[in-house]
């Protein structure tokens, strides 16, 4: 089906609406049922008042199909048909004239994926590849983030893998190479865990001066209950050899990246002895539903504590290796690059830094004088949250109440009830501290690629 915009103009004296039965004939002709009979899908129509000009947005197999449907309008006046595209389609293609890029893999149509994201209320940061963040008010009240509002971070086309032919291979330095079907994985003992994913670039747009990369505000973080097979169990089937040092996880998606001649897969390794792998899952379900394509259908890795870059989606291969992996997403990206005393100091990103996020009050709404409840979430990759403190205006830091039992790897909710006695503008700040003793800085240290910005959030509100 192709999209078209139609313009119809008729002379003032021949306006069909003047005759009630003529007017009705046009309305019936445009009804959904009648349009479907012509193979036309009507998306919208409107008349310019006093101009005798009518516009239609519709989809049809081709222009001549649409012209057939528009016969009554051609009798009444002129009909111009223009090939058109949705704004999502234009944004996915990169310009008004461009076609949506195609993938060499079977992949989701970027235009459709973008339309779904917008309808679900995600904030789209980039259409292709699709990158969207969760709007902060959408988090309110939920222990988990609803699947359709869970932020999305992608580097390439979103591959659509066939569940019937899908295999997960485990190869390299193992005693017995393995290849699992989805059915076999689902038949293994499963576990469910609440785990918070946060993009290492979350909060990047708040760095000053601006840092390179996707311009995330604070919504590149979400929590779900993930269900799948413990990674260690799958590795035990293969029996890892003693000299294997790293586990490499490879996603099916691939594409061109800066500075490398050949297309690369989205792939990263972790140390075999990384304690976070003891709780890692090969997940096939998210909040009780099968994973969706954008979140990695049919299988993804979920590693609690780590920034989400390690939680490889569309996972098809696990390879045990001895030498440190030097792939693009391991060696060229996801490193802090700090300028310290004229020297560049580099260190790979690792665990999610301790952080609190204020979800209420909403900064776009004025709050009345009197009692005010401040709420939010807090998390840390290193350890459970020990405390959250809130500061209103120039006041002291006050301890907030932790609402649900904190657990490592998942955010907890907190709240503080306070009083606002003066009208005007005031800022609210919240800072979290974890059981490892780490707390948030006023200003996180600037780094070239803008990772790990856990500066204390400052929310300005208007008291009325
Ligand atoms: N295969 C694959 N896995 C991936 C990515 C990707 O682009 N391809 N992006 C990573 C990054 S940087 C993040 S933050 C998370 C985002 O997961 P989500 O889109 O389900 O929120 O997936 C990670 N896993
Ligand atoms: Mo990320």
CSV table of C-alpha atoms in Angstrom, one decimal, residues 97-301:
chain,number,residue,atom,x,y,z
A,97,UNK,CA,12.8,12.6,-0.9
A,98,UNK,CA,14.5,9.5,0.6
A,99,UNK,CA,13.3,6.0,0.8
A,100,UNK,CA,13.4,4.2,4.1
A,101,UNK,CA,16.7,2.3,4.2
A,102,UNK,CA,16.5,-1.4,3.8
A,103,UNK,CA,18.3,-4.0,5.8
A,104,UNK,CA,20.2,-7.0,4.5
A,105,UNK,CA,18.6,-9.0,7.4
A,106,UNK,CA,14.9,-9.6,7.8
A,107,UNK,CA,14.1,-6.5,9.9
A,108,UNK,CA,11.2,-4.4,11.2
A,109,UNK,CA,10.2,-1.5,9.0
A,110,UNK,CA,11.8,1.6,10.7
A,111,UNK,CA,8.7,3.7,9.9
A,112,UNK,CA,6.3,1.2,11.6
A,113,UNK,CA,8.6,0.8,14.6
A,114,UNK,CA,8.7,4.5,15.0
A,115,UNK,CA,4.9,4.9,14.7
A,116,UNK,CA,4.4,2.2,17.4
A,117,UNK,CA,6.8,4.0,19.7
A,118,UNK,CA,5.0,7.4,19.3
A,119,UNK,CA,1.6,5.8,19.8
A,120,UNK,CA,2.9,4.3,23.1
A,121,UNK,CA,4.0,7.7,24.4
A,122,UNK,CA,7.7,7.1,24.1
A,123,UNK,CA,9.9,10.2,23.4
A,124,UNK,CA,11.6,9.5,20.1
A,125,UNK,CA,15.3,10.7,20.0
A,126,UNK,CA,16.2,9.1,16.7
A,127,UNK,CA,14.0,7.3,14.2
A,128,UNK,CA,16.7,5.2,12.5
A,129,UNK,CA,18.0,3.3,14.3
A,130,UNK,CA,15.1,3.7,16.6
A,131,UNK,CA,16.1,5.3,20.0
A,132,UNK,CA,13.4,6.4,22.4
A,133,UNK,CA,13.2,7.3,26.0
A,134,UNK,CA,10.6,6.8,28.6
A,135,UNK,CA,8.8,10.0,29.6
A,136,UNK,CA,9.3,10.5,33.4
A,137,UNK,CA,5.6,11.0,34.2
A,138,UNK,CA,5.0,7.6,32.5
A,139,UNK,CA,7.0,6.0,35.3
A,140,UNK,CA,4.7,7.1,38.0
A,141,UNK,CA,3.1,4.5,40.2
A,142,UNK,CA,4.6,1.5,38.4
A,143,UNK,CA,7.1,-0.9,40.1
A,144,UNK,CA,7.9,-2.1,36.6
A,145,UNK,CA,7.7,-0.1,33.4
A,146,UNK,CA,5.0,-1.3,31.0
A,147,UNK,CA,6.7,-3.0,28.0
A,148,UNK,CA,5.4,-0.5,25.4
A,149,UNK,CA,6.9,2.4,27.5
A,150,UNK,CA,10.2,0.8,28.2
A,151,UNK,CA,13.0,2.9,26.7
A,152,UNK,CA,14.6,1.6,23.5
A,153,UNK,CA,18.3,1.8,22.5
A,154,UNK,CA,19.3,0.4,19.1
A,155,UNK,CA,22.4,0.7,17.0
A,156,UNK,CA,21.2,-0.9,13.8
A,157,UNK,CA,18.1,-2.2,12.0
A,158,UNK,CA,15.9,-4.3,14.3
A,159,UNK,CA,16.2,-7.9,13.1
A,160,UNK,CA,13.1,-10.1,13.0
A,161,UNK,CA,14.4,-13.6,13.8
A,162,UNK,CA,12.2,-16.7,13.0
A,163,UNK,CA,11.5,-18.5,16.2
A,164,UNK,CA,11.1,-21.8,14.4
A,165,UNK,CA,14.7,-21.8,13.0
A,166,UNK,CA,16.3,-19.7,15.8
A,167,UNK,CA,19.3,-21.3,17.5
A,168,UNK,CA,21.6,-20.1,20.2
A,169,UNK,CA,25.1,-21.6,19.8
A,170,UNK,CA,27.7,-21.9,22.5
A,171,UNK,CA,31.2,-22.5,21.0
A,172,UNK,CA,34.9,-21.7,21.5
A,173,UNK,CA,36.7,-22.8,24.6
A,174,UNK,CA,34.2,-25.4,25.8
A,175,UNK,CA,34.2,-29.1,26.2
A,176,UNK,CA,31.0,-29.7,24.2
A,177,UNK,CA,29.7,-27.1,21.7
A,178,UNK,CA,26.0,-26.5,22.0
A,179,UNK,CA,23.2,-25.3,19.8
A,180,UNK,CA,19.8,-24.7,21.6
A,181,UNK,CA,16.4,-24.2,20.0
A,182,UNK,CA,14.0,-21.8,21.6
A,183,UNK,CA,11.9,-24.8,22.7
A,184,UNK,CA,14.9,-26.4,24.4
A,185,UNK,CA,15.7,-23.1,26.2
A,186,UNK,CA,12.1,-22.7,27.4
A,187,UNK,CA,12.1,-26.3,28.7
A,188,UNK,CA,15.0,-25.5,31.0
A,189,UNK,CA,14.5,-24.4,34.6
A,190,UNK,CA,13.5,-20.7,34.4
A,191,UNK,CA,13.9,-17.8,36.8
A,192,UNK,CA,12.2,-14.4,37.0
A,193,UNK,CA,14.0,-11.3,38.3
A,194,UNK,CA,13.2,-7.6,38.5
A,195,UNK,CA,16.1,-5.9,36.8
A,196,UNK,CA,16.6,-2.2,35.9
A,197,UNK,CA,18.3,-1.4,32.6
A,198,UNK,CA,19.9,1.9,32.2
A,199,UNK,CA,21.8,3.2,29.2
A,200,UNK,CA,25.3,4.4,30.0
A,201,UNK,CA,24.4,7.6,28.1
A,202,UNK,CA,21.4,8.3,30.3
A,203,UNK,CA,21.5,12.0,31.2
A,204,UNK,CA,24.1,12.8,28.5
A,205,UNK,CA,22.2,15.9,27.3
A,206,UNK,CA,22.8,17.5,30.7
A,207,UNK,CA,26.5,17.5,30.4
A,208,UNK,CA,28.0,20.9,29.8
A,209,UNK,CA,29.7,21.4,27.3
A,210,UNK,CA,27.6,18.9,25.2
A,211,UNK,CA,29.1,15.4,24.9
A,212,UNK,CA,29.1,13.3,21.7
A,213,UNK,CA,26.3,10.8,21.2
A,214,UNK,CA,22.6,10.2,21.5
A,215,UNK,CA,21.0,13.2,23.3
A,216,UNK,CA,19.3,11.4,26.2
A,217,UNK,CA,17.5,13.3,28.9
A,218,UNK,CA,16.9,11.2,32.0
A,219,UNK,CA,14.5,8.6,30.6
A,220,UNK,CA,16.9,6.0,29.2
A,221,UNK,CA,16.2,3.8,32.2
A,222,UNK,CA,13.4,1.3,32.9
A,223,UNK,CA,12.6,-1.7,35.0
A,224,UNK,CA,11.0,-5.0,34.0
A,225,UNK,CA,10.5,-8.5,35.5
A,226,UNK,CA,12.6,-10.6,33.1
A,227,UNK,CA,12.1,-14.4,32.8
A,228,UNK,CA,14.6,-16.8,31.3
A,229,UNK,CA,17.3,-19.4,31.8
A,230,UNK,CA,20.2,-18.6,34.1
A,231,UNK,CA,23.3,-18.0,31.9
A,232,UNK,CA,25.5,-20.2,34.2
A,233,UNK,CA,23.2,-23.2,33.5
A,234,UNK,CA,23.6,-22.8,29.7
A,235,UNK,CA,27.3,-22.5,30.1
A,236,UNK,CA,27.4,-25.6,32.4
A,237,UNK,CA,25.9,-27.6,29.5
A,238,UNK,CA,28.8,-26.7,27.4
A,239,UNK,CA,31.4,-27.0,30.2
A,240,UNK,CA,33.7,-24.0,30.0
A,241,UNK,CA,37.4,-24.9,29.6
A,242,UNK,CA,39.8,-23.6,32.3
A,243,UNK,CA,41.8,-21.3,30.0
A,244,UNK,CA,38.7,-19.4,28.8
A,245,UNK,CA,38.9,-15.8,30.1
A,246,UNK,CA,35.9,-14.1,28.5
A,247,UNK,CA,32.4,-14.8,27.3
A,248,UNK,CA,31.5,-13.1,24.1
A,249,UNK,CA,27.9,-12.4,23.4
A,250,UNK,CA,26.9,-11.7,19.8
A,251,UNK,CA,23.6,-10.2,18.6
A,252,UNK,CA,22.2,-10.9,15.2
A,253,UNK,CA,22.0,-7.1,14.3
A,254,UNK,CA,24.9,-5.6,12.3
A,255,UNK,CA,26.0,-2.6,10.3
A,256,UNK,CA,28.7,-0.1,9.5
A,257,UNK,CA,30.5,1.8,12.2
A,258,UNK,CA,33.0,4.6,12.3
A,259,UNK,CA,36.6,3.6,11.7
A,260,UNK,CA,35.9,0.0,10.7
A,261,UNK,CA,35.9,-1.2,7.1
A,262,UNK,CA,33.5,-4.1,7.5
A,263,UNK,CA,30.1,-4.2,9.0
A,264,UNK,CA,30.1,-5.4,12.7
A,265,UNK,CA,27.7,-7.2,14.8
A,266,UNK,CA,26.5,-5.8,18.1
A,267,UNK,CA,28.7,-7.8,20.4
A,268,UNK,CA,30.5,-7.5,23.7
A,269,UNK,CA,32.3,-9.7,26.1
A,270,UNK,CA,32.4,-10.1,29.9
A,271,UNK,CA,35.0,-11.8,32.1
A,272,UNK,CA,34.0,-15.4,32.8
A,273,UNK,CA,34.5,-14.8,36.5
A,274,UNK,CA,32.4,-11.5,36.5
A,275,UNK,CA,30.2,-12.1,39.6
A,276,UNK,CA,27.4,-10.3,37.9
A,277,UNK,CA,27.1,-13.2,35.5
A,278,UNK,CA,25.9,-15.4,38.5
A,279,UNK,CA,22.6,-13.6,38.3
A,280,UNK,CA,22.5,-13.1,34.5
A,281,UNK,CA,19.5,-14.4,32.5
A,282,UNK,CA,19.0,-15.4,29.0
A,283,UNK,CA,15.6,-13.8,28.9
A,284,UNK,CA,12.7,-14.7,26.6
A,285,UNK,CA,10.0,-12.9,28.5
A,286,UNK,CA,9.5,-9.3,29.8
A,287,UNK,CA,6.8,-8.5,32.4
A,288,UNK,CA,5.1,-11.9,31.6
A,289,UNK,CA,4.9,-11.3,27.8
A,290,UNK,CA,7.2,-12.7,25.1
A,291,UNK,CA,10.0,-10.3,24.3
A,292,UNK,CA,9.0,-7.9,21.5
A,293,UNK,CA,11.2,-7.5,18.5
A,294,UNK,CA,12.6,-4.1,19.5
A,295,UNK,CA,13.6,-5.5,22.9
A,296,UNK,CA,15.4,-8.5,21.4
A,297,UNK,CA,13.0,-11.2,20.4
A,298,UNK,CA,13.4,-14.1,20.8
A,299,UNK,CA,16.3,-14.1,23.4
A,300,UNK,CA,18.4,-11.5,25.1
A,301,UNK,CA,21.0,-11.4,27.8
